[in-house]
CSV table of C-alpha atoms in Angstrom, one decimal:
chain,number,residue,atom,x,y,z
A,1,UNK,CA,77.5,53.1,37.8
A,2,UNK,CA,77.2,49.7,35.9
A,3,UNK,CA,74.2,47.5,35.0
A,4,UNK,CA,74.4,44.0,35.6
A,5,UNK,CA,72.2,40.7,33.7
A,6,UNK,CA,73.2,37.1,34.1
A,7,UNK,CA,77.6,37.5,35.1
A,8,UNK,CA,77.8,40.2,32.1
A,9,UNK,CA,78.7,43.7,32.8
A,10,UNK,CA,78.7,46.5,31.1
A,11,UNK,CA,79.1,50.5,31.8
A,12,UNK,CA,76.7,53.3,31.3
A,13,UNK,CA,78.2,54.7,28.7
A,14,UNK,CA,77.4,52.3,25.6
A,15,UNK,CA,74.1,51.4,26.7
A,16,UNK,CA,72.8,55.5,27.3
A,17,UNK,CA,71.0,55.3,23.9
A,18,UNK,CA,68.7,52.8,25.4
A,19,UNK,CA,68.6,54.6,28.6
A,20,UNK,CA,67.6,57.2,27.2
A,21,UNK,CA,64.5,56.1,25.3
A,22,UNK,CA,63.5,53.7,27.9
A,23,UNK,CA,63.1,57.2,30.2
A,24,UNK,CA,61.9,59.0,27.4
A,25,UNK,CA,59.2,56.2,26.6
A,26,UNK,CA,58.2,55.8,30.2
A,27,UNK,CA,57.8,59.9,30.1
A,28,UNK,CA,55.1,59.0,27.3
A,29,UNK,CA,53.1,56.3,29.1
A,30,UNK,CA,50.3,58.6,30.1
A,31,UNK,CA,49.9,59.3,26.1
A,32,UNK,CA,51.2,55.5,25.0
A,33,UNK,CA,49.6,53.2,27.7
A,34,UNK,CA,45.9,54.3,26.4
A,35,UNK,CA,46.1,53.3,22.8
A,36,UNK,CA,47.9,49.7,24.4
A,37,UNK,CA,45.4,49.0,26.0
A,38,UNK,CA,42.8,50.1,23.0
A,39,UNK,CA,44.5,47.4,21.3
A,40,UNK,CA,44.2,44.5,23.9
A,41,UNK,CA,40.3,45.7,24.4
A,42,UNK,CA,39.9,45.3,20.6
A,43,UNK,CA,41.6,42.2,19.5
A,44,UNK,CA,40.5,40.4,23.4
A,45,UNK,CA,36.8,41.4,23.5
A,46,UNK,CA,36.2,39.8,26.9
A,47,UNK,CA,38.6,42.3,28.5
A,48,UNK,CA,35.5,44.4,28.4
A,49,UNK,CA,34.6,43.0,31.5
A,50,UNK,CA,38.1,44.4,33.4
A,51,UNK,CA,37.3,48.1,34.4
A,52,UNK,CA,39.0,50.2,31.9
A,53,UNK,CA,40.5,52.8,34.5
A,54,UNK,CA,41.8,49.5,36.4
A,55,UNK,CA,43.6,48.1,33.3
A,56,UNK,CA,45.2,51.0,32.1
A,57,UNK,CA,46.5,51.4,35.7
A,58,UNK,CA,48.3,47.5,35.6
A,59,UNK,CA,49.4,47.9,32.1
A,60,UNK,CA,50.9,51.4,33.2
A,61,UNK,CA,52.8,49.3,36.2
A,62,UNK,CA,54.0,46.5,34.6
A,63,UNK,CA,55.7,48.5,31.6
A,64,UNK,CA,57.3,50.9,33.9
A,65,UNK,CA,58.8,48.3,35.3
A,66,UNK,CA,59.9,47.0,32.2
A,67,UNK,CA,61.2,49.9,30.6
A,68,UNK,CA,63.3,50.4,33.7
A,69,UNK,CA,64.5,46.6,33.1
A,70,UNK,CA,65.8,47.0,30.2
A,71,UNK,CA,67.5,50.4,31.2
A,72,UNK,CA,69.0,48.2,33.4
A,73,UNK,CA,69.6,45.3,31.4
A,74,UNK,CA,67.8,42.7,34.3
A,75,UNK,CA,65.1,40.2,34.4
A,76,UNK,CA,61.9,40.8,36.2
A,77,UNK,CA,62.5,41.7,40.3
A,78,UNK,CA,60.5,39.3,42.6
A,79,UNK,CA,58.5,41.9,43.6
A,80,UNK,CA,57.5,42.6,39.9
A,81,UNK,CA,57.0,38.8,39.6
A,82,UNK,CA,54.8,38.6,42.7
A,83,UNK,CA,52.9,41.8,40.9
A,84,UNK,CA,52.4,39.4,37.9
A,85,UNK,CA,50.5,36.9,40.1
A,86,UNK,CA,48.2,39.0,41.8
A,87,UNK,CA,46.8,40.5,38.4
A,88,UNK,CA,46.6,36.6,37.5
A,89,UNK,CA,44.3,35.8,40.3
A,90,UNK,CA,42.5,39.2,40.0
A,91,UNK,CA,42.0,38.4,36.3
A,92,UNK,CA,40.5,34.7,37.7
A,93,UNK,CA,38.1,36.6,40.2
A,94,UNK,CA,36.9,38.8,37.3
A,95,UNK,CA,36.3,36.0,35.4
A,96,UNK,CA,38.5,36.4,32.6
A,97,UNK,CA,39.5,33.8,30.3
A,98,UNK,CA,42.5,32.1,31.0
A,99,UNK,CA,44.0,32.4,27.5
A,100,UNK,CA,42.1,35.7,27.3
A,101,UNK,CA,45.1,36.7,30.1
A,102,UNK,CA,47.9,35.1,28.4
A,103,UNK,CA,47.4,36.7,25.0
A,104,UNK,CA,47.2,40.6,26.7
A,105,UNK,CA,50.4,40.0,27.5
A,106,UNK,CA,51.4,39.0,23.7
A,107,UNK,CA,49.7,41.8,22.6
A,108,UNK,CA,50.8,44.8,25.0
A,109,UNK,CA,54.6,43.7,25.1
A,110,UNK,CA,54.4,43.3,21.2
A,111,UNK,CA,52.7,46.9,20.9
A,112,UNK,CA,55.6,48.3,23.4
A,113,UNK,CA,57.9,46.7,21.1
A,114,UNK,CA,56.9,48.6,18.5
A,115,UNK,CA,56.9,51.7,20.3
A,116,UNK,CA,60.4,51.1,21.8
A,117,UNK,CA,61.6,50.3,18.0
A,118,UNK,CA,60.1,53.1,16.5
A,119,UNK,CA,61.4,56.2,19.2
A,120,UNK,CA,64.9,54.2,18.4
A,121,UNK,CA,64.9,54.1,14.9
A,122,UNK,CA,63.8,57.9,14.7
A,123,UNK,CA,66.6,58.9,17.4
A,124,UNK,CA,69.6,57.3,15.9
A,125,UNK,CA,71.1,53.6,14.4
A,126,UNK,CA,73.2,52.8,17.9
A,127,UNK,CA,70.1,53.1,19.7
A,128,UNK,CA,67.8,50.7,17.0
A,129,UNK,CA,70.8,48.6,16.9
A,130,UNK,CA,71.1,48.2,20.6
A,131,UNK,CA,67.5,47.5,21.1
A,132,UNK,CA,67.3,44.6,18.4
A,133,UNK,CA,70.1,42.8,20.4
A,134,UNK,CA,67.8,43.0,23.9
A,135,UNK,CA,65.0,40.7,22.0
A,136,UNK,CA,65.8,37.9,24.0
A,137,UNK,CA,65.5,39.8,27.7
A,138,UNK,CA,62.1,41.3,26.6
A,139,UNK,CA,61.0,37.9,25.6
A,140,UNK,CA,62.2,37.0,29.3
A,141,UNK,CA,59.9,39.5,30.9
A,142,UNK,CA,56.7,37.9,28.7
A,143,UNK,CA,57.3,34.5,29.9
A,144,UNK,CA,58.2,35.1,33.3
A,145,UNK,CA,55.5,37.6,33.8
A,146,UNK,CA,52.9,35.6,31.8
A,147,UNK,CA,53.7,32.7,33.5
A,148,UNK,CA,53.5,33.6,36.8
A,149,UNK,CA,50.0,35.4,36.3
A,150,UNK,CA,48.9,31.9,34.7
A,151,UNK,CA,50.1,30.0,37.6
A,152,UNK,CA,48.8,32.2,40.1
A,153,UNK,CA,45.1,32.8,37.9
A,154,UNK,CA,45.2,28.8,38.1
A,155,UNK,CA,45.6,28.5,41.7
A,156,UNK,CA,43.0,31.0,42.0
A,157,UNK,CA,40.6,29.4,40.1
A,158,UNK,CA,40.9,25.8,41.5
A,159,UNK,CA,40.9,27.3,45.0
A,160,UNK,CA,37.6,29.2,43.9
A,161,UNK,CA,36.1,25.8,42.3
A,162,UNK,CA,37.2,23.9,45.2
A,163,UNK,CA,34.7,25.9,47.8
A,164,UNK,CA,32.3,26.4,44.8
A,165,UNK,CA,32.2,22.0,44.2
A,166,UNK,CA,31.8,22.1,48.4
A,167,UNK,CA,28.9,24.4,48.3
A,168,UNK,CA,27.6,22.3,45.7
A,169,UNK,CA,27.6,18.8,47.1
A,170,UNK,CA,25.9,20.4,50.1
A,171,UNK,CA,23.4,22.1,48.0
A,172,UNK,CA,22.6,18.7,45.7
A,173,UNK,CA,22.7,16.8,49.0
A,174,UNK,CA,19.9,18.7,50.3
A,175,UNK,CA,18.0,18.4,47.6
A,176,UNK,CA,18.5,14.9,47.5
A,177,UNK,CA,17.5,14.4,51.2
A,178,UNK,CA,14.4,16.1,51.4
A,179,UNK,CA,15.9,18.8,53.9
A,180,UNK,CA,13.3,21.2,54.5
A,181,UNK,CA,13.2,24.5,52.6
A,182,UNK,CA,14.4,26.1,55.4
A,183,UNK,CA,17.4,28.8,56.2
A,184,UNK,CA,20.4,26.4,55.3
A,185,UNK,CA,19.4,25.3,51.9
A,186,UNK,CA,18.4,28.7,51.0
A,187,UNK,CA,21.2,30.2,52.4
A,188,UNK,CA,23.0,27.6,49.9
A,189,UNK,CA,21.3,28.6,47.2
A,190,UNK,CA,22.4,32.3,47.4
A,191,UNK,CA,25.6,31.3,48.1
A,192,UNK,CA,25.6,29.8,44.7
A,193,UNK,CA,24.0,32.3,42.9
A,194,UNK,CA,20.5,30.8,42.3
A,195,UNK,CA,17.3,32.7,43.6
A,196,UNK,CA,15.7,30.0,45.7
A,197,UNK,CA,12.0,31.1,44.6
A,198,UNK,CA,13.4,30.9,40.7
A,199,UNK,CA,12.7,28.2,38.1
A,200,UNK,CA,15.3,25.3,38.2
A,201,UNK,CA,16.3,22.8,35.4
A,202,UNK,CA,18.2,19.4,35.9
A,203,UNK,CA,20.8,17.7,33.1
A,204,UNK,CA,21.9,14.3,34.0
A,205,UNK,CA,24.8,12.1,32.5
A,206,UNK,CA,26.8,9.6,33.4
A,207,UNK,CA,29.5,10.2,36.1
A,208,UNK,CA,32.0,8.3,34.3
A,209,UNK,CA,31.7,10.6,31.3
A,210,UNK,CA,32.7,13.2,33.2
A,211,UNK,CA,35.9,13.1,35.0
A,212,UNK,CA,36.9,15.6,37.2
A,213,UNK,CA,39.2,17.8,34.8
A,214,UNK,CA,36.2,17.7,32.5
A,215,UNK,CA,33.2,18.7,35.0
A,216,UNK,CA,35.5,22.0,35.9
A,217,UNK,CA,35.7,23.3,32.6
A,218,UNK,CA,31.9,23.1,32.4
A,219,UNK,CA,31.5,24.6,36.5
A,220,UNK,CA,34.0,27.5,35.3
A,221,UNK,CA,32.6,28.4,31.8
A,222,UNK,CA,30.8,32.4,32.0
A,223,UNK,CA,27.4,31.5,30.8
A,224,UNK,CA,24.4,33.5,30.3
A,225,UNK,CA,22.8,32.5,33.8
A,226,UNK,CA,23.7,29.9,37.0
A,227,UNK,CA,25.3,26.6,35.8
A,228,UNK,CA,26.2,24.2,39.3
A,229,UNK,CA,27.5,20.9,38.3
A,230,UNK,CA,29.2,17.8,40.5
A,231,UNK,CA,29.1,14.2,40.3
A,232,UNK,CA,26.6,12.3,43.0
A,233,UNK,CA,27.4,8.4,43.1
A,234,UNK,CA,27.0,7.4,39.3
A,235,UNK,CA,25.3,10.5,37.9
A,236,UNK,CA,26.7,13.9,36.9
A,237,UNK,CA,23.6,16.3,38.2
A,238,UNK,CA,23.7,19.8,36.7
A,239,UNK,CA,21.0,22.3,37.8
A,240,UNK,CA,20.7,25.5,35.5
A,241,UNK,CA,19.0,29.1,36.3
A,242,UNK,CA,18.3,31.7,33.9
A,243,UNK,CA,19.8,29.5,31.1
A,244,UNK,CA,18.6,27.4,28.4
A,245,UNK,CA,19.4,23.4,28.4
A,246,UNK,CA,20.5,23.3,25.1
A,247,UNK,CA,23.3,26.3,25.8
A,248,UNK,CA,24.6,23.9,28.1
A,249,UNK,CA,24.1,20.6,26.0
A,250,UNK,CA,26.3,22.3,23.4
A,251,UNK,CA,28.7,22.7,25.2
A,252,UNK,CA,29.3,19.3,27.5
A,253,UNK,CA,28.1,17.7,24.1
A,254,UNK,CA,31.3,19.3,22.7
A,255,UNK,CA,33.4,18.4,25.7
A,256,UNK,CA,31.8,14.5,25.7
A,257,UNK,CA,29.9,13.8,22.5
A,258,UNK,CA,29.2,10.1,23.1
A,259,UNK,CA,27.8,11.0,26.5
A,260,UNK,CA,23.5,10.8,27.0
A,261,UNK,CA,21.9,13.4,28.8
A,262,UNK,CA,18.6,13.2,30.9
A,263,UNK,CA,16.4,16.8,30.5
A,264,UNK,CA,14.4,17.6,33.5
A,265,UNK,CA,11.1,20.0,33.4
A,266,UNK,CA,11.8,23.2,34.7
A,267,UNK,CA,10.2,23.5,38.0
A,268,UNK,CA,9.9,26.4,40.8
A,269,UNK,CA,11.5,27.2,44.0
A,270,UNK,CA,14.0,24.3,45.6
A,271,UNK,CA,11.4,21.3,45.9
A,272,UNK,CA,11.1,22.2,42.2
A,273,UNK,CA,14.7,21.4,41.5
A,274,UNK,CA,14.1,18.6,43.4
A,275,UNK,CA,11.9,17.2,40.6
A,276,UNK,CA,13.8,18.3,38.0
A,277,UNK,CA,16.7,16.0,39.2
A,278,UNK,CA,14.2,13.0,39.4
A,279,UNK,CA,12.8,13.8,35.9
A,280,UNK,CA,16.4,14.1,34.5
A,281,UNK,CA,17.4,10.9,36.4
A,282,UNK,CA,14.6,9.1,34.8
A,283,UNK,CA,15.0,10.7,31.2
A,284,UNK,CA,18.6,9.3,31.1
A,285,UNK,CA,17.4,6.0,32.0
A,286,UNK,CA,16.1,6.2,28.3
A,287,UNK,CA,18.7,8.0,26.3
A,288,UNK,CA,21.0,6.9,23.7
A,289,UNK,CA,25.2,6.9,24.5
A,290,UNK,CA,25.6,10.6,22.8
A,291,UNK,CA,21.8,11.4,22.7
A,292,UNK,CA,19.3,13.4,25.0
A,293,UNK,CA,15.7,12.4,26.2
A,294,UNK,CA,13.7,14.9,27.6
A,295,UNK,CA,11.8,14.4,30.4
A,296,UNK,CA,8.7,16.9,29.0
A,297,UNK,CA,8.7,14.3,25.7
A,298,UNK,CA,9.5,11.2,27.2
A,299,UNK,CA,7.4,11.7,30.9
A,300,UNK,CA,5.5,8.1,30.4
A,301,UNK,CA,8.3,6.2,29.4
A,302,UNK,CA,9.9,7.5,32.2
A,303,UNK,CA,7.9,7.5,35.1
A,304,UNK,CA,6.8,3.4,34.2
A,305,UNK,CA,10.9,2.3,33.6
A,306,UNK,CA,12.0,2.4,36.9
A,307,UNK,CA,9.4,-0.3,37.8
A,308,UNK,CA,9.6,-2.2,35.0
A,309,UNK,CA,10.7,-5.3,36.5
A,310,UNK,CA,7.4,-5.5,38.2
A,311,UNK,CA,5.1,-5.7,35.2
A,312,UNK,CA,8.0,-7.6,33.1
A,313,UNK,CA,6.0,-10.9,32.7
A,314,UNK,CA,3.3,-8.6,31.0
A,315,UNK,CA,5.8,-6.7,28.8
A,316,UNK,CA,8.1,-10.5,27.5
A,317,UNK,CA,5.3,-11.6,25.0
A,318,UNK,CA,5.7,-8.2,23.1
A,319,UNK,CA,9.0,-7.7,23.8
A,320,UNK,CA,9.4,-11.2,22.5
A,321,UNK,CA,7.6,-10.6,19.1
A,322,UNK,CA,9.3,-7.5,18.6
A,323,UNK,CA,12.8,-9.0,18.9
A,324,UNK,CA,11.5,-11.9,16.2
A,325,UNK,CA,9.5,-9.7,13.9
A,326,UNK,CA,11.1,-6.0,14.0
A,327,UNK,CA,8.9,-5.1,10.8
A,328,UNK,CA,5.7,-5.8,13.2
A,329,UNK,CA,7.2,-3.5,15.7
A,330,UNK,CA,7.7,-0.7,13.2
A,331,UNK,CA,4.4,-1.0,11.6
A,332,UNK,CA,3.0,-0.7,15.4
A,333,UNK,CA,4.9,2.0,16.0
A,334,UNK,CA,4.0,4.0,12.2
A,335,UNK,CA,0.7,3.4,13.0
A,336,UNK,CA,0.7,5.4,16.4
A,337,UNK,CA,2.9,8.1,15.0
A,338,UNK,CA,0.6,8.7,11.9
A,339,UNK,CA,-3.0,9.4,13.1
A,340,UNK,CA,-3.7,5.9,12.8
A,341,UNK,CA,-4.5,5.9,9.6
A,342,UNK,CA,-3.4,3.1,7.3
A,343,UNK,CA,-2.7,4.6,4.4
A,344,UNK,CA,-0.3,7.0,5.9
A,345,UNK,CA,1.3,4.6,7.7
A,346,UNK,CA,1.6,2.5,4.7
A,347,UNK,CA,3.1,5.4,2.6
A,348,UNK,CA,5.6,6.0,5.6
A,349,UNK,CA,6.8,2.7,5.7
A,350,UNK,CA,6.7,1.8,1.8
A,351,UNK,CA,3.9,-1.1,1.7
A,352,UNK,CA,0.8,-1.6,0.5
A,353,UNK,CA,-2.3,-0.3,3.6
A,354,UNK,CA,-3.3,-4.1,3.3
A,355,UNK,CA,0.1,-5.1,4.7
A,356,UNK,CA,0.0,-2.3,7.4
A,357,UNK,CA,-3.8,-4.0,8.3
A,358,UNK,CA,-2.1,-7.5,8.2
A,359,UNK,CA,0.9,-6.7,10.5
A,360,UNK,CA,-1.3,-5.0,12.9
A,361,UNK,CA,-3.8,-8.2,13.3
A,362,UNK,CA,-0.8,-10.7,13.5
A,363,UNK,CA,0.7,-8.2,16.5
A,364,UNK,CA,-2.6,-8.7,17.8
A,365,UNK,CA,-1.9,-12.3,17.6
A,366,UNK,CA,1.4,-12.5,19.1
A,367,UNK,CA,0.2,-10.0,22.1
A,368,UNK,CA,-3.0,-10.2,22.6
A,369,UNK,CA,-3.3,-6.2,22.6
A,370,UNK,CA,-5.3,-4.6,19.4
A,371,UNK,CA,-3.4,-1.2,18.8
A,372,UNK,CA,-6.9,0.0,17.9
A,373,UNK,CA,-7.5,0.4,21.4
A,374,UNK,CA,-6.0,2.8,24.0
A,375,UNK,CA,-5.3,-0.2,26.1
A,376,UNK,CA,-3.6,-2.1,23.4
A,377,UNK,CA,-2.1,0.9,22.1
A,378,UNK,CA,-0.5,2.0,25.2
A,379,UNK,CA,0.7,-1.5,26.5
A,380,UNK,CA,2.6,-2.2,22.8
A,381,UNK,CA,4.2,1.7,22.8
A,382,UNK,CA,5.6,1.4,26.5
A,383,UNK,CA,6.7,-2.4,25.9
A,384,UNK,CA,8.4,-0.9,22.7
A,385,UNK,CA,9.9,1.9,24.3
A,386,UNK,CA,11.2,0.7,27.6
A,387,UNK,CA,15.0,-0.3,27.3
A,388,UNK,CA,16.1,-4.0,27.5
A,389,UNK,CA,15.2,-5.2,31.4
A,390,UNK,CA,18.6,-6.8,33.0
């Protein structure tokens, strides 16, 4: 009988040491395969979420297979390969981390190793000797096996994103169409994992902040509740369930930090998320490149931008001031965000009250609104606050 890898071949008769305690490890997997897979659990946390019965069944596979490889002195058969890629895109549909998958395999084959090196070193030198020159064909069955179960996990998961982007568009173009809160959008809804009667919230960024590699990292990321994301003309639209904004802000902040963010009210049941995408979509209108506005702080500023343009020839003499004489426009602004007191305003700002009393009369000059008065007050904050009109 001889064994064969790559054009070399050998007989039986040199290699039996290794033989030997490949059959005598792979005797020992019942005992061996349980404290493997301890380790992979302990130093990979999230394989918590692969049944524990069902692991230690693939791990017991895949090293019977490679214990009788390197008996045999061979690479990994196609059918073990094609056994690789299915635990890859089982691993995807659990929704394990990609990297999470990659690094079992370091683990396991490195705590086989160890098990492999110890039984030869007890046994005798030939057999330790014999196994240290076989380094480079188990390092053969790690990257073909790994590699194959990242290939096929990535398939899986793009194929997955793929019908889960579709389902979204749909969903988002729905919304966006007024359809009626009938069967199909529900029916979307599940199908997506939200509760149609449950409590939306909308994100919005720019679409060119978020290019298509990008938005899948945030569709596939395992959070805490229902995260749908896709891009809709200029605007990336993200509607969230059962999680927090600023979970997700953390993370797309970290992915894009000079991208803005519109944050919608949270609103019931699908004509809710409706609203939540128009509050978003006007909140953005206001935010900074790398900062948020929220729609719940910013709701007046908001609601009036969009028309803006029809009231501009009202807004231009304030506007106009403020561009000439900024330290009018702060003192207007102090002044609303401190009680309208004087003193406060004038501690704030670092001037004497009499200044705050004479910047606020010359603003009244330049404007012809008295901030002492809701309707001067109101026109000079929302003139102030609106962004530049193009």
């Amino acid at each position: 009988m001889e064994y064969v890898s790559g054009s070399a071949v050998g007989t039986v008769a040199p290699w039996q040491p290794v033989i030997e305690l490949c059959e005598s490890v792979a005797a020992e997997l019942p005992a061996v395969i349980p404290e493997i897979v301890d380790r992979i659990r302990h130093e990979l946390p999230s394989y918590r979420i692969v049944d524990r019965a069902e692991h230690e069944h693939d791990v017991t596979d895949h090293y019977r297979g490679l214990l009788t490889g390197l008996a045999g002195r061979r690479s990994p058969t196609r059918a073990e390969i094609e056994a690789a890629r299915a635990l890859g895109a089982e691993r995807a549909a659990a929704g394990l981390p990609l990297h999470a998958l990659i690094d079992a395999y370091h683990v396991g084959y490195r705590e086989m190793w160890n098990v492999l090196l110890t039984r030869a070193q007890s046994r005798n030198a030939e057999a330790g000797a014999q196994l240290v020159s076989i380094v480079g064909m188990v390092w053969t069955w790690v990257q073909q096996s790994s590699s194959a179960a990242a290939e096929a996990y990535g398939a899986a998961v793009r194929a997955a994103d793929a019908t889960l982007l579709s389902l979204t568009h749909q969903f988002l173009d729905g919304l966006a169409t007024a359809a009626p809160t009938g069967i199909d959008l529900e029916q979307l809804a599940h199908a997506l994992t939200f509760d149609p009667a449950g409590t939306f919230q909308a994100l919005c960024a720019p679409a060119a902040d978020w290019p298509d590699e990008r938005l899948m990292e945030l569709r596939n990321r395992h959070w805490p509740g229902t995260v749908r994301c896709a891009t809709r003309g200029n605007l990336m639209i993200a509607l969230l369930q059962d999680v927090s904004p600023e979970t997700v802000l953390a993370t797309a902040q970290r992915r894009a930090p000079d991208t803005a963010f519109g944050i919608g009210l949270r609103r019931t049941g699908l004509d809710g998320a409706t609203a939540s995408v128009a509050d978003a979509r006007a909140a953005l209108a206001l935010a900074p490149a790398g900062g948020t506005v929220s729609f719940a702080d910013q709701w007046l500023l908001a609601t009036v931008t969009p028309a803006a343009h029809r009231f501009a020839v009202l807004l231009e003499p304030c506007r106009e001031a403020a561009r000439l004489h900024p330290e009018l426009a702060a003192t207007v602004r102090g002044f609303a965000d401190n009680s309208f007191s004087l003193t406060t305003t004038a501690r704030v700002l670092h001037v004497h009250p009499n200044t705050v009393k004479y910047r606020l009369h010359r603003w009244q000059q330049l404007t012809n609104w008295d901030v002492r008065t809701w309707e001067g007050l109101s026109a000079s904050i929302i003139a102030l606050g609106l962004p530049p009109l193009t």
